[in-house]
Coordinates of C-alpha atoms in Angstrom, one line a residue:
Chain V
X256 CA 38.6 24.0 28.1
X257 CA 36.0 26.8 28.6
X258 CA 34.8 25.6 31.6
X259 CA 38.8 25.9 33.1
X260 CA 39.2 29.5 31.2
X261 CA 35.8 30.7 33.3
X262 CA 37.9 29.1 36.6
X263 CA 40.9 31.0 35.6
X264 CA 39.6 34.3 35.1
X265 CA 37.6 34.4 37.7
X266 CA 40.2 33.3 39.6
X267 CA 42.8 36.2 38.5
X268 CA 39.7 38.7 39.2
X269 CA 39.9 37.3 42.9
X270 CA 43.4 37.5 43.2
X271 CA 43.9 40.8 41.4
X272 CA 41.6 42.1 44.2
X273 CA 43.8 39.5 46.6
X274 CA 47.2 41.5 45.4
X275 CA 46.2 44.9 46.1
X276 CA 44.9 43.9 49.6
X277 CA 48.4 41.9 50.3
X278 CA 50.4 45.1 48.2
X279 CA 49.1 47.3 51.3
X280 CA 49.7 44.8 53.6
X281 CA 53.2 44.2 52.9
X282 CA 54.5 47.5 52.0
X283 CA 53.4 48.9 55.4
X284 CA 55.3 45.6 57.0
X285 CA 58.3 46.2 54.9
X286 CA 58.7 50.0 55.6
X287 CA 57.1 50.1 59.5
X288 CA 57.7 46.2 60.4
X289 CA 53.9 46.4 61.5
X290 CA 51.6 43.9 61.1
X291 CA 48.5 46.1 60.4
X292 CA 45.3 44.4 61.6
X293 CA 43.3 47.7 60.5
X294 CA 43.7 46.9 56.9
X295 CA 40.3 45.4 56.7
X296 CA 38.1 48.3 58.1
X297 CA 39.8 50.6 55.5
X298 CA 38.9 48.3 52.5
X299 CA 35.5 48.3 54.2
X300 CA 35.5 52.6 54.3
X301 CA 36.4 52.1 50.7
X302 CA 33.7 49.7 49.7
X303 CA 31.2 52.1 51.8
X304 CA 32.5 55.4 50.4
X305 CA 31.6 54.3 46.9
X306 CA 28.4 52.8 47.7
X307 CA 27.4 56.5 49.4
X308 CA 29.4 58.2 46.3
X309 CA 27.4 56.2 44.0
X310 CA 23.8 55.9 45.5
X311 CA 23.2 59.6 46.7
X312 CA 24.9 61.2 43.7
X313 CA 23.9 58.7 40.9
X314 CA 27.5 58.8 39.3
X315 CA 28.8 56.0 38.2
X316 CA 30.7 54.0 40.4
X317 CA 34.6 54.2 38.9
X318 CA 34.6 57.9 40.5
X319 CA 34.7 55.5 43.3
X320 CA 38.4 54.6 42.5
X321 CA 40.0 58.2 43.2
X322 CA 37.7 59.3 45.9
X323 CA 38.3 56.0 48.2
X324 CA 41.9 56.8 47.2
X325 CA 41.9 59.9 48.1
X326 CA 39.8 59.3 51.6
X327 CA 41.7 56.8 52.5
X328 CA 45.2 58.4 51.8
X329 CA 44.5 61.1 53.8
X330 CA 42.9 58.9 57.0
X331 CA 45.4 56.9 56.5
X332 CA 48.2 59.8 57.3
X333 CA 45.7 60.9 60.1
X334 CA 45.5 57.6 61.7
X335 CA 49.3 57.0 61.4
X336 CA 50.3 60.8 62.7
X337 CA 48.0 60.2 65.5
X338 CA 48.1 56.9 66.6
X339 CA 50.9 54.5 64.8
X340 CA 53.8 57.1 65.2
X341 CA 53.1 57.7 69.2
X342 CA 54.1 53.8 69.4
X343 CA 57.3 54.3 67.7
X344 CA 60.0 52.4 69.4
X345 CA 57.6 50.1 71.3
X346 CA 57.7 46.6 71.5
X347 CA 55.6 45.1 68.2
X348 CA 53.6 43.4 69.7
X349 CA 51.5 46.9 70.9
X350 CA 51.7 48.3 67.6
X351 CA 49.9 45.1 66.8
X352 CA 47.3 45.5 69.7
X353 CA 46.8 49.1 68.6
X354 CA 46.2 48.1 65.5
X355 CA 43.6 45.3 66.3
X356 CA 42.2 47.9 68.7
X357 CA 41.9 50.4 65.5
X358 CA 39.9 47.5 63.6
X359 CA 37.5 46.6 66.5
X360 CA 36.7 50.6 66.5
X361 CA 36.3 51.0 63.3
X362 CA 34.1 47.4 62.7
X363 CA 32.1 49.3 65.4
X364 CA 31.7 52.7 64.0
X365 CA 30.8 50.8 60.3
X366 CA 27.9 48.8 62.0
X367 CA 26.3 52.1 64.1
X368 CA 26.5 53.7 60.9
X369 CA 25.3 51.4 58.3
X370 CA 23.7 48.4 60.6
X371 CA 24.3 44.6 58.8
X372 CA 22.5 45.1 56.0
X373 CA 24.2 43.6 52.7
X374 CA 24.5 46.7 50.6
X375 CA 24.8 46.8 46.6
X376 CA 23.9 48.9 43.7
X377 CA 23.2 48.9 40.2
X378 CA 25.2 51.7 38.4
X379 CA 28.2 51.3 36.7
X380 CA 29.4 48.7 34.0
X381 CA 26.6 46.3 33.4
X382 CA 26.2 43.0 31.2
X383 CA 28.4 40.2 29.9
X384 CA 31.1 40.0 26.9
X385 CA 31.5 36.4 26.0
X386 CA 35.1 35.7 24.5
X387 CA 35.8 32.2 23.3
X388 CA 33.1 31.1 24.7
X389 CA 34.4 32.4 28.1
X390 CA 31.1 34.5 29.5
X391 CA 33.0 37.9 31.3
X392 CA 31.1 40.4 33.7
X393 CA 31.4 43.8 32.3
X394 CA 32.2 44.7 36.2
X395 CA 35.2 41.8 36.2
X396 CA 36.6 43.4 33.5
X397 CA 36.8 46.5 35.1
X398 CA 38.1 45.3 38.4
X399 CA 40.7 43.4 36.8
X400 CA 42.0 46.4 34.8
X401 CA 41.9 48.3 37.5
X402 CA 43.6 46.2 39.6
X403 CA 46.2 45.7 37.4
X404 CA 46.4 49.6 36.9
X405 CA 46.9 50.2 40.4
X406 CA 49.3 47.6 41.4
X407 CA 51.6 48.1 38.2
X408 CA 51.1 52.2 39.2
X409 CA 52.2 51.0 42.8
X410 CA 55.4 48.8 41.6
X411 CA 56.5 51.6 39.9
X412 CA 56.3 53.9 42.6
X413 CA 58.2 51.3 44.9
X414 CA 61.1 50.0 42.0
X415 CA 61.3 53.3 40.1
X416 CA 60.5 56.2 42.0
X417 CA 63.0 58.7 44.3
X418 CA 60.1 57.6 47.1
X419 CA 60.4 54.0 46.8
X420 CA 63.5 54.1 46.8
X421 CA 63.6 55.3 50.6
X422 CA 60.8 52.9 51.2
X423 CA 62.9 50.0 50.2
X424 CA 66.0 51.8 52.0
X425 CA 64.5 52.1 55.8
X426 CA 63.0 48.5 54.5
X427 CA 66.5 46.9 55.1
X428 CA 68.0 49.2 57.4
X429 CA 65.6 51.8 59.3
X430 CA 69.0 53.7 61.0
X431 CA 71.6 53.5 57.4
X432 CA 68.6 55.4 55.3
X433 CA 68.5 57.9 57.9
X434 CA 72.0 58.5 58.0
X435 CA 72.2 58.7 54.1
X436 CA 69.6 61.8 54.4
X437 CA 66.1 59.6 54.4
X438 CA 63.4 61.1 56.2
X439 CA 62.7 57.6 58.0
X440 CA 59.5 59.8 59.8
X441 CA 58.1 61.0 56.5
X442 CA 58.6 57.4 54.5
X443 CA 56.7 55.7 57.6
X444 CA 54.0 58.1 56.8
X445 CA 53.4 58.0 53.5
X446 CA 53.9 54.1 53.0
X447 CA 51.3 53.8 55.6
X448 CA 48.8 56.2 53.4
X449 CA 49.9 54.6 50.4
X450 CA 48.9 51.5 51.9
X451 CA 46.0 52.8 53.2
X452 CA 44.9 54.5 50.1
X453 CA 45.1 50.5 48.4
X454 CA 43.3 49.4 51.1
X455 CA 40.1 51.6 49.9
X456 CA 40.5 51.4 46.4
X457 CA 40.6 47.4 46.9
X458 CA 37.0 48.2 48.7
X459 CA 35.5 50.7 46.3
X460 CA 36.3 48.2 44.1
X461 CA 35.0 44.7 45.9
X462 CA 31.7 47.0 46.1
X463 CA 31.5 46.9 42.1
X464 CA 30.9 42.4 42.3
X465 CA 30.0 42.4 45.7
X466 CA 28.0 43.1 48.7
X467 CA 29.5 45.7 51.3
X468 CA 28.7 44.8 54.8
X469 CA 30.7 46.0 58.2
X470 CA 32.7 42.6 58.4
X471 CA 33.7 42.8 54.2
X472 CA 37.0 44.1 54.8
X473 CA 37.9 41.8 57.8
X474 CA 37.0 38.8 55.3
X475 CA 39.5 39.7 53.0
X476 CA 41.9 40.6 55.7
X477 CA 42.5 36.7 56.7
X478 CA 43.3 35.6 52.9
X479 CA 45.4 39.1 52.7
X480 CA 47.9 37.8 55.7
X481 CA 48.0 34.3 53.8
X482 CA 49.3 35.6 50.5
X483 CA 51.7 37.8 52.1
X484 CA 53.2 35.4 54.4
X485 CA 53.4 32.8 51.1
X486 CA 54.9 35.7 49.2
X487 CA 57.4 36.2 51.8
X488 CA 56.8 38.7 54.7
X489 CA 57.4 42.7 53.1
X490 CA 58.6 41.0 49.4
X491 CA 55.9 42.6 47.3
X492 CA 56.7 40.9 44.5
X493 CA 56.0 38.1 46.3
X494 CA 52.8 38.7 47.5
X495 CA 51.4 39.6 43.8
X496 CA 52.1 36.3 42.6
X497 CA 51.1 34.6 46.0
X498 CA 47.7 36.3 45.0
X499 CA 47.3 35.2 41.7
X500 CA 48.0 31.2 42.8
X501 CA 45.6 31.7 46.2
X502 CA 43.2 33.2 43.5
X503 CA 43.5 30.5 40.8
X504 CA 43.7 27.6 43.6
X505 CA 39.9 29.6 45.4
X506 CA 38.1 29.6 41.9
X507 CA 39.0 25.8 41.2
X508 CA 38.4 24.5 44.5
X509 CA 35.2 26.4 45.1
X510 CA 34.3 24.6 41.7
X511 CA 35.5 21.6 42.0
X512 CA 34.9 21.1 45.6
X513 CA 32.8 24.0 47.3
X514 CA 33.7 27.1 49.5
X515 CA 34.9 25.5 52.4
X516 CA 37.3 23.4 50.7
X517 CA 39.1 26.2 49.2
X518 CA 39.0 28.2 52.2
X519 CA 40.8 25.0 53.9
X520 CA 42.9 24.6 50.9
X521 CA 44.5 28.2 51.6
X522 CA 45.6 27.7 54.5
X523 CA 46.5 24.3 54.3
X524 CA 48.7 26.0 51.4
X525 CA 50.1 28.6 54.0
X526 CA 50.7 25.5 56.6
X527 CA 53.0 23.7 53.9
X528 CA 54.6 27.3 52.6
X529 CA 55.6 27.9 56.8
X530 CA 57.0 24.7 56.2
X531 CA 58.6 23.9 53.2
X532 CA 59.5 27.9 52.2
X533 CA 59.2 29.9 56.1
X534 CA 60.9 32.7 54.2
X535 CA 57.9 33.5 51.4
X536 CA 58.2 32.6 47.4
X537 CA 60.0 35.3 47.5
X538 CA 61.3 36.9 50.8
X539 CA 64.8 37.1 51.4
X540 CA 66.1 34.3 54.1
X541 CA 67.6 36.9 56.7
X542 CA 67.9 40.9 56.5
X543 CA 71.4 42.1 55.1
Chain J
X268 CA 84.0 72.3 61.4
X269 CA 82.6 69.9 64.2
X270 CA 82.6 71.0 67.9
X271 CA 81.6 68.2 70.4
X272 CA 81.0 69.8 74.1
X273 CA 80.3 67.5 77.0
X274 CA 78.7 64.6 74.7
X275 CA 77.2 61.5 76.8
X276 CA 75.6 58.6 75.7
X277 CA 73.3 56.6 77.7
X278 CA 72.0 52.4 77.2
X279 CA 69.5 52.4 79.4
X280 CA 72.0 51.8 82.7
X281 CA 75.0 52.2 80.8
X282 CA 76.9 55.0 80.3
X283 CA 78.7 54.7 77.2
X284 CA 80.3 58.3 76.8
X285 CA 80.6 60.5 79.5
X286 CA 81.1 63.8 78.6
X287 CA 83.5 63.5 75.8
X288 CA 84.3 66.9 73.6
X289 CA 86.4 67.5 70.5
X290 CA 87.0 69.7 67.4
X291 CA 87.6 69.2 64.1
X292 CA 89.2 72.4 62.3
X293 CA 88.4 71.9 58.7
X294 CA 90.5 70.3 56.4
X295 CA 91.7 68.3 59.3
X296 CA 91.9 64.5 59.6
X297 CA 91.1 63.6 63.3
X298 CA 91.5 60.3 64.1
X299 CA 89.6 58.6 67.7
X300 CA 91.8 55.7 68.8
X301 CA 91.0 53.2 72.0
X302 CA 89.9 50.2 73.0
X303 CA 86.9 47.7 72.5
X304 CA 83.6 49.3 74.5
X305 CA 85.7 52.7 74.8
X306 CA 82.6 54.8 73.4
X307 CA 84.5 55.3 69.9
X308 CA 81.6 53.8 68.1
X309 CA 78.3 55.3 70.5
X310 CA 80.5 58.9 69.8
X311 CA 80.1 58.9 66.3
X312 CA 76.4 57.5 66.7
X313 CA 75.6 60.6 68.5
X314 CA 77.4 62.7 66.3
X315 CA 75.3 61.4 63.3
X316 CA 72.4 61.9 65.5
X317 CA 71.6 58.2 65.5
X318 CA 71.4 57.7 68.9
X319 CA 69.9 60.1 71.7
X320 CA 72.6 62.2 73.5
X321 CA 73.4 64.8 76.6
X322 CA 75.7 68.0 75.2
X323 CA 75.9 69.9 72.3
X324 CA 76.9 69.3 68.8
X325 CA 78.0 72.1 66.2
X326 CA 78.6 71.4 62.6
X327 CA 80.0 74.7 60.8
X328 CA 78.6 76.9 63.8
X329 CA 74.8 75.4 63.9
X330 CA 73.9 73.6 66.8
X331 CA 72.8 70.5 65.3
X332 CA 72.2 68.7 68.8
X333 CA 68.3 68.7 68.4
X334 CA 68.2 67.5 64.6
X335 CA 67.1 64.4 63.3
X336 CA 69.7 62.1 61.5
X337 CA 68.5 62.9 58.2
X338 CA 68.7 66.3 59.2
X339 CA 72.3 66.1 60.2
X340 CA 73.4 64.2 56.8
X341 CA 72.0 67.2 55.4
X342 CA 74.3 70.0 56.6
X343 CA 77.1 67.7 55.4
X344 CA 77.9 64.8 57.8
X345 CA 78.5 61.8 55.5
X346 CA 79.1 58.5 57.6
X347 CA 80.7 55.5 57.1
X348 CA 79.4 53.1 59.8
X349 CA 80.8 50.1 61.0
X350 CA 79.6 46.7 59.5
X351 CA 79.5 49.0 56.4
X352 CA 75.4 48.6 56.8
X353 CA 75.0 48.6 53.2
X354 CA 71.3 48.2 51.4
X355 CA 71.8 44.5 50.8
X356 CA 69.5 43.7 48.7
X357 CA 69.6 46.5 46.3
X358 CA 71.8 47.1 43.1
X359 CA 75.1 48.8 43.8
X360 CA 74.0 51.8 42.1
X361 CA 71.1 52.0 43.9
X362 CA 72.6 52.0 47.4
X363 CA 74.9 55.3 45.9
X364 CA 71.3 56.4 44.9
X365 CA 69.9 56.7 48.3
X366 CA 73.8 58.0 49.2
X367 CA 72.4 61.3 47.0
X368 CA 68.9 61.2 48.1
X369 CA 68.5 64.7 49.3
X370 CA 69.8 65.7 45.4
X371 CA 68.0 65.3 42.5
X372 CA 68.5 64.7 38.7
X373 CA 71.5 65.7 37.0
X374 CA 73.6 66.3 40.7
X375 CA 73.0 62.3 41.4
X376 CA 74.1 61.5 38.1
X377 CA 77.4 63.4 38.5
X378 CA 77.7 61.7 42.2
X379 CA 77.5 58.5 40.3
X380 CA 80.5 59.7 37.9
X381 CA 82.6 60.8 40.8
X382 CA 82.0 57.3 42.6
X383 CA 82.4 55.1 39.8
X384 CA 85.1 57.4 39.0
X385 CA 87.0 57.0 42.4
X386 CA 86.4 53.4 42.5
X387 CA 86.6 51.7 39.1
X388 CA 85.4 48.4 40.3
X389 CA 82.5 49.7 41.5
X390 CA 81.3 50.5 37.9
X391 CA 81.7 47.1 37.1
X392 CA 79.0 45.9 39.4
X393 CA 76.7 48.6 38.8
X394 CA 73.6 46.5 39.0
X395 CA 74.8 43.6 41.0
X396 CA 73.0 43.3 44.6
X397 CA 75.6 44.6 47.7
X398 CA 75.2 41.8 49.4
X399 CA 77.3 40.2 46.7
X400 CA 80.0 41.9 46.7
X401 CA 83.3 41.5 48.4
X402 CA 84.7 42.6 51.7
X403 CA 86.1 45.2 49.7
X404 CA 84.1 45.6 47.4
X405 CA 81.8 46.3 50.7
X406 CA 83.9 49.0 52.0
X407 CA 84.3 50.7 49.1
X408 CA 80.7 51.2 48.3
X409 CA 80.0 52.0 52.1
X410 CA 82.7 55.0 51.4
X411 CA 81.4 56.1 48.4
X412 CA 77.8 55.7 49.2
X413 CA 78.6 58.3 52.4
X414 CA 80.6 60.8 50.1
X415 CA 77.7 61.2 47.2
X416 CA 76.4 63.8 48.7
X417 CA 79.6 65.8 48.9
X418 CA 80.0 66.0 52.8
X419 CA 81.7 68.6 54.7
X420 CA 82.6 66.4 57.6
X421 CA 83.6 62.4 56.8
X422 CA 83.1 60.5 59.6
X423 CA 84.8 57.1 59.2
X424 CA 84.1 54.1 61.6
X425 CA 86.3 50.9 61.6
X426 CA 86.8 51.0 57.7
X427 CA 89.6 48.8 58.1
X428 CA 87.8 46.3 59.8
X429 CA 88.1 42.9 57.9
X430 CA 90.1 43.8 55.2
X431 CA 93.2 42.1 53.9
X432 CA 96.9 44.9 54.6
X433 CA 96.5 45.3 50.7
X434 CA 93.1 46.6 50.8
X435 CA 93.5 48.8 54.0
X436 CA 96.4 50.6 52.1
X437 CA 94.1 51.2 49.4
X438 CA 91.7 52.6 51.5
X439 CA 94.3 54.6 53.7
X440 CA 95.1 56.0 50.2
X441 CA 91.7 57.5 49.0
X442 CA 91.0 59.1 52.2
X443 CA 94.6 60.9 52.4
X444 CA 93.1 62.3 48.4
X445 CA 90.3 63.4 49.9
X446 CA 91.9 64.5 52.9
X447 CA 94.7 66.4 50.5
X448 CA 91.1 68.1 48.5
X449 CA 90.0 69.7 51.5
X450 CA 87.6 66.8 53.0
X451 CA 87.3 67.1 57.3
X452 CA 87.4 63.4 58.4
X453 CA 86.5 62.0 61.8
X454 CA 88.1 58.4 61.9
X455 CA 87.3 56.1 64.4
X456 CA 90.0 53.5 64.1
X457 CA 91.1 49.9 65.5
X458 CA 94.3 49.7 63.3
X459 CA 95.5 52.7 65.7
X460 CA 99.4 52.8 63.9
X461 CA 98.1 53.7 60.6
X462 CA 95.7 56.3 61.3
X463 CA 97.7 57.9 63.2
X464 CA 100.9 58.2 60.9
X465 CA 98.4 60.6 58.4
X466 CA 95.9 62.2 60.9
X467 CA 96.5 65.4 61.9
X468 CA 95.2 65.1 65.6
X469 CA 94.2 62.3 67.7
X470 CA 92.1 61.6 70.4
X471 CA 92.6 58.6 72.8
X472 CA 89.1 57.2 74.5
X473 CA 88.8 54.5 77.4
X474 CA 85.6 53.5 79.5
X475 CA 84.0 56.2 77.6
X476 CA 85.6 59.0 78.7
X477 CA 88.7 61.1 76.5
X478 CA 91.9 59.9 78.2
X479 CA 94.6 61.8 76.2
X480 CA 94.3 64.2 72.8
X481 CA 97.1 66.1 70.6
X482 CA 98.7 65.9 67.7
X483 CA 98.8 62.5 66.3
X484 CA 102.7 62.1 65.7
X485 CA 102.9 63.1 69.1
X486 CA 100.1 60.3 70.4
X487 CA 101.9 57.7 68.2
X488 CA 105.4 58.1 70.1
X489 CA 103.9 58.5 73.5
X490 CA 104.8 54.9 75.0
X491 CA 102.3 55.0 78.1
X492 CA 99.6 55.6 75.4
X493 CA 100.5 53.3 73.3
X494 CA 101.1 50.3 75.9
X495 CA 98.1 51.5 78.4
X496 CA 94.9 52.4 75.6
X497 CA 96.5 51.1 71.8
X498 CA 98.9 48.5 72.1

């Protein structure tokens, strides 16, 4: 029994981190219908924005949470001002070439300026808690809570706020919002540096349990698409609890079986979901 | 109210208006009659600044021609589009919500009194999804949705569209209230007999052009209208 409480919660750590990758992901589908291969380079600028925070200032690595936020809301408006809204009214399928042209650049720029090396520190949150026998990082904890902060924070903003409310209106009909007074240009915008924004605090806070590299953002990229196409394509409801099952199913394979298995496992998962459920867990079948 | 000079549309090719104008005084209830592919639907479009247009368009005096859509709904055009293109998947109330979403707190809260006010059944499926509604049901929210945020200018397309005689007399009749409080509407109509008994001035469109225009008693008994552009 402890031994499947360790799986599980190390499981929800990985798919809290999971959700907020797919929560970017799929809000900047829903809003801009664009498939945004760029996502991993700015969990990557989060996970290296921390490390620097953290290893030339010697605080302590949750000031990493609102600084990555903050850096990456605002590149994130830069990046879509200047390059995403110039390809407005293209076919997708540039958008999503500019996109992956965007993450080649920026995997690039990450290795000039930091080389391979695996990078890590030691600050912040430290030791174990051991609760029913269940032995917890300190760090875990912390991601998890935070995770759970930020995506509750970012549910609210999309279900309860004036400002989610024309996200989810140009979500299901782009021209209607617009004629009802949204500011289709402005909502485009900010869900992309919104998403953005998740996108770095997902890194600053894989840098907490994890190495940072140039390629650590683009690994969680691949697993990001799979939960939100399980979820069901802009449903970010859907994607959340896509992310907790792909993060419960990675911890018990990768135990029971080993790392490759799970990874297979995933997308095995994703092959059967196309299948059985094309339109997500929860995705609507067709547009209304 | 709403001065259209010399307004073309263009698909690519196409031509879908060529050079159509027309005035709305306000308080008046013009009514745009024609065909299938006349332009009716691509006028109203570029009126609501949905799709890119040649010409000018003045709402109240301010050239509007350059503005954005939102932009537009904000100096008072409220629009009514055809295939009511209502927020499916969200509550009732929340598709009157993003009606109002230039206006905040207590003004959306009154919108949402007027609306549930002006249509009862509304209020009864406050927080049901719009894509469950009826027909009806459909057409009423798409009306009230375009009149929370207290237009100026209505601009109705098709709202009869689909709906059973009893229903379309229903609708007839809330739009000849708000015509009688002082509302401007722009209706773009296929049920050309009804509109025209209650609007004040009509205007006849074919091939994209404006074929014929006067008063709308007058268009109504004009026989080589009726038989060459309504029928």
């Amino acid at each position: 029994m402890t031994l499947i409480l360790q799986l599980a919660i190390n499981g929800l750590v990985f798919g809290s981190l999971l959700g907020l990758v797919a929560l970017g992901l799929a809000l900047v589908f829903g809003v801009m219908r664009l498939v945004n291969f760029a996502h991993g380079e700015f969990i990557t600028l989060g996970a290296y924005a921390t490390y620097l925070l953290v290893t030339t200032t010697g605080v302590s690595p949750l000031w990493g949470i609102p600084i990555a936020a903050l850096l990456g809301a605002t590149i994130g408006l830069a990046v879509q001002m200047l390059v995403i809204s110039r390809l407005a009214g293209r076919p997708e399928l540039e958008a999503l070439m500019a996109t992956y042209a965007l993450s080649i650049v920026g995997l690039g720029l990450f290795a000039l300026a930091f080389g391979g090396d695996f990078r890590t520190y030691s600050a912040g949150p430290a030791g174990n808690v051991t609760l029913a026998g269940v032995v917890v990082g300190w760090r875990s904890i912390t991601v998890l809570v935070a995770c759970v902060i930020v995506g509750a924070a970012t549910l609210a903003l999309v279900s309860r706020a004036r400002t989610g409310l024309g996200f989810r209106a140009v979500a299901q009909n782009r021209e209607a919002a617009a004629a009802c007074g949204v500011n289709v240009v402005a909502s485009e915008r900010l869900a992309f540096s919104v998403s953005v924004a998740l996108a770095a605090i997902c890194g600053a806070l894989i840098s907490f349990i994890g190495t940072t590299t140039p390629n650590v953002g683009h690994e969680w990229l691949l697993d990001g698409f799979v939960v939100v196409i399980v979820g069901g394509l802009g449903s970010i409801s859907g994607a959340l609890v896509a992310a907790l099952a792909i993060g419960l199913l990675h911890s018990f394979a990768s135990y029971f079986l080993d790392d490759s298995w799970a990874q297979i496992m995933t997308y095995v998962l994703l092959y059967v979901a196309l299948l059985v459920r094309p339109h997500g867990l929860l995705g609507a079948r067709s547009a209304t | 109210m709403l001065d259209v000079r010399n307004v073309a549309v263009r698909y690519g090719q196409a031509l879908a208006v060529r050079g159509v104008s027309l005035r709305a005084e306000t308080g008046s209830w013009i009514a745009i009659v024609g065909p299938n592919g006349a332009g009716k639907t691509s006028l109203a479009r570029a009126i609501c600044g949905l799709v890119p247009h040649q010409g000018t368009i003045a709402i109240a005096g301010e050239d509007i021609s350059k503005l954005p859509a939102w932009e537009r709904q904000r100096r008072g055009i409220g629009y009514v589009p055809e295939g009511r293109q209502l927020f499916g998947a969200m509550s009732v109330e929340e598709n009157l919500r993003v009606g109002a979403f230039s206006r905040a707190g207590a003004e959306v809260r009154r919108g949402l009194d007027e609306a549930f006010a002006l249509f009862p059944r509304l209020a009864e499926r406050r927080m049901q999804a719009a894509a469950t509604l009826s027909g009806g049901e459909q057409q009423m929210l798409a009306l009230a949705r375009a009149l929370m945020d207290r237009p100026n200018l209505l601009l109705v397309d098709e709202i009869s569209w689909g709906l059973m005689p009893l229903l379309v007399a229903q609708v007839f009749e809330r739009l000849a209230a708000l015509n009688a409080d002082g509302l401007t509407i722009v209706q773009i109509e296929q049920n050309a007999h009804e509109v025209l008994r209650r609007a004040t001035h009509a205007y006849v469109m074919a091939a994209g052009v404006c074929v014929f225009d006067g008063p709308a008693k007058s268009v109504a008994r004009d026989p080589r209208v009726l038989e060459s552009y309504i029928g």
